């Protein structure tokens, strides 16, 4: 059996900040008197092989708020399939938090 933990909780990070302001504003305008929060974003990173363009590896990066408490507090669960991509997405989120 082998365990590889590639999941972390980011405190105080709102997924709404990853979408264009115009999109969030349009949602807020359309759904008057309601609070709009993004709860999941999933990105597929495809590593195409040079020798065979039909053969590639896919790593899914998932940013999610898995419960109501995380949604209210602005906590996001980051889940990836490999360590390199974990380091990359962590760096991106850290930059956005500055």
Tab-separated table of C-alpha atoms in Angstrom:
chain	number	residue	atom	x	y	z
A	1	UNK	CA	0.000	0.000	0.000
A	2	UNK	CA	1.222	3.490	-0.846
A	3	UNK	CA	-0.073	6.857	0.375
A	4	UNK	CA	0.692	10.180	-1.254
A	5	UNK	CA	-1.002	13.221	0.266
A	6	UNK	CA	-1.459	15.937	-2.322
A	7	UNK	CA	-4.207	17.923	-0.717
A	8	UNK	CA	-4.086	21.072	1.370
A	9	UNK	CA	-6.449	23.610	2.875
A	10	UNK	CA	-5.885	27.271	2.003
A	11	UNK	CA	-7.298	29.685	4.579
A	12	UNK	CA	-8.835	33.009	3.579
A	13	UNK	CA	-8.852	32.471	-0.200
A	14	UNK	CA	-12.025	33.105	-2.172
A	15	UNK	CA	-12.554	31.286	-5.461
A	16	UNK	CA	-14.558	34.284	-6.731
A	17	UNK	CA	-11.227	36.107	-7.062
A	18	UNK	CA	-10.192	33.708	-9.842
A	19	UNK	CA	-13.034	34.731	-12.150
A	20	UNK	CA	-13.404	37.955	-14.069
A	21	UNK	CA	-14.999	40.750	-12.069
A	22	UNK	CA	-17.520	41.325	-14.886
A	23	UNK	CA	-18.764	37.750	-14.575
A	24	UNK	CA	-19.204	37.952	-10.793
A	25	UNK	CA	-20.876	41.369	-11.124
A	26	UNK	CA	-23.291	39.987	-13.736
A	27	UNK	CA	-24.180	37.080	-11.452
A	28	UNK	CA	-24.747	39.456	-8.542
A	29	UNK	CA	-26.896	41.741	-10.726
A	30	UNK	CA	-28.956	38.857	-12.090
A	31	UNK	CA	-29.496	37.234	-8.689
A	32	UNK	CA	-30.469	40.349	-6.751
A	33	UNK	CA	-30.503	40.143	-2.962
A	34	UNK	CA	-28.614	36.837	-3.035
A	35	UNK	CA	-24.989	35.983	-2.222
A	36	UNK	CA	-23.076	34.373	-5.099
A	37	UNK	CA	-20.036	32.214	-4.276
A	38	UNK	CA	-17.956	30.012	-6.529
A	39	UNK	CA	-17.628	26.624	-4.814
A	40	UNK	CA	-15.591	24.519	-7.283
A	41	UNK	CA	-13.074	25.055	-10.044
A	42	UNK	CA	-11.409	22.138	-11.781
A	43	UNK	CA	-8.556	22.427	-14.269
A	44	UNK	CA	-7.199	19.599	-16.429
A	45	UNK	CA	-3.462	19.787	-17.140
A	46	UNK	CA	-2.622	17.629	-20.146
A	47	UNK	CA	0.998	16.622	-20.709
A	48	UNK	CA	1.178	15.729	-24.406
A	49	UNK	CA	3.885	13.316	-25.438
A	50	UNK	CA	6.016	14.618	-28.322
A	51	UNK	CA	6.350	11.235	-30.053
A	52	UNK	CA	2.610	10.460	-30.036
A	53	UNK	CA	0.168	13.404	-29.939
A	54	UNK	CA	-2.737	11.053	-29.107
A	55	UNK	CA	-1.038	9.810	-25.929
A	56	UNK	CA	-1.015	12.188	-22.962
A	57	UNK	CA	-1.240	12.246	-19.185
A	58	UNK	CA	-3.975	14.283	-17.482
A	59	UNK	CA	-3.604	15.762	-14.011
A	60	UNK	CA	-6.723	17.293	-12.482
A	61	UNK	CA	-6.319	20.243	-10.162
A	62	UNK	CA	-9.423	20.812	-8.067
A	63	UNK	CA	-10.097	23.894	-5.960
A	64	UNK	CA	-13.191	23.421	-3.844
A	65	UNK	CA	-15.104	24.426	-0.767
A	66	UNK	CA	-16.308	21.071	0.496
A	67	UNK	CA	-18.721	22.367	3.116
A	68	UNK	CA	-20.683	25.415	4.227
A	69	UNK	CA	-18.109	26.393	6.865
A	70	UNK	CA	-15.344	26.584	4.239
A	71	UNK	CA	-17.582	28.668	2.007
A	72	UNK	CA	-18.298	31.197	4.756
A	73	UNK	CA	-14.694	31.397	6.004
A	74	UNK	CA	-13.108	31.556	2.550
A	75	UNK	CA	-11.211	28.280	2.921
A	76	UNK	CA	-10.385	26.264	-0.186
A	77	UNK	CA	-9.295	22.636	-0.508
A	78	UNK	CA	-6.620	22.191	-3.187
A	79	UNK	CA	-6.355	18.665	-4.586
A	80	UNK	CA	-3.878	17.514	-7.271
A	81	UNK	CA	-2.595	14.263	-8.726
A	82	UNK	CA	1.166	14.960	-8.610
A	83	UNK	CA	3.631	16.870	-6.454
A	84	UNK	CA	5.026	19.104	-9.219
A	85	UNK	CA	1.590	20.486	-10.010
A	86	UNK	CA	0.868	20.891	-6.290
A	87	UNK	CA	3.914	23.150	-5.958
A	88	UNK	CA	2.890	25.105	-9.058
A	89	UNK	CA	-0.716	25.739	-8.005
A	90	UNK	CA	0.447	26.605	-4.479
A	91	UNK	CA	2.807	29.222	-5.943
A	92	UNK	CA	0.034	30.689	-8.074
A	93	UNK	CA	-2.384	30.950	-5.138
A	94	UNK	CA	0.324	32.450	-2.913
A	95	UNK	CA	0.993	35.147	-5.549
A	96	UNK	CA	-2.719	35.963	-5.811
A	97	UNK	CA	-2.970	36.319	-2.038
A	98	UNK	CA	-0.283	39.032	-1.983
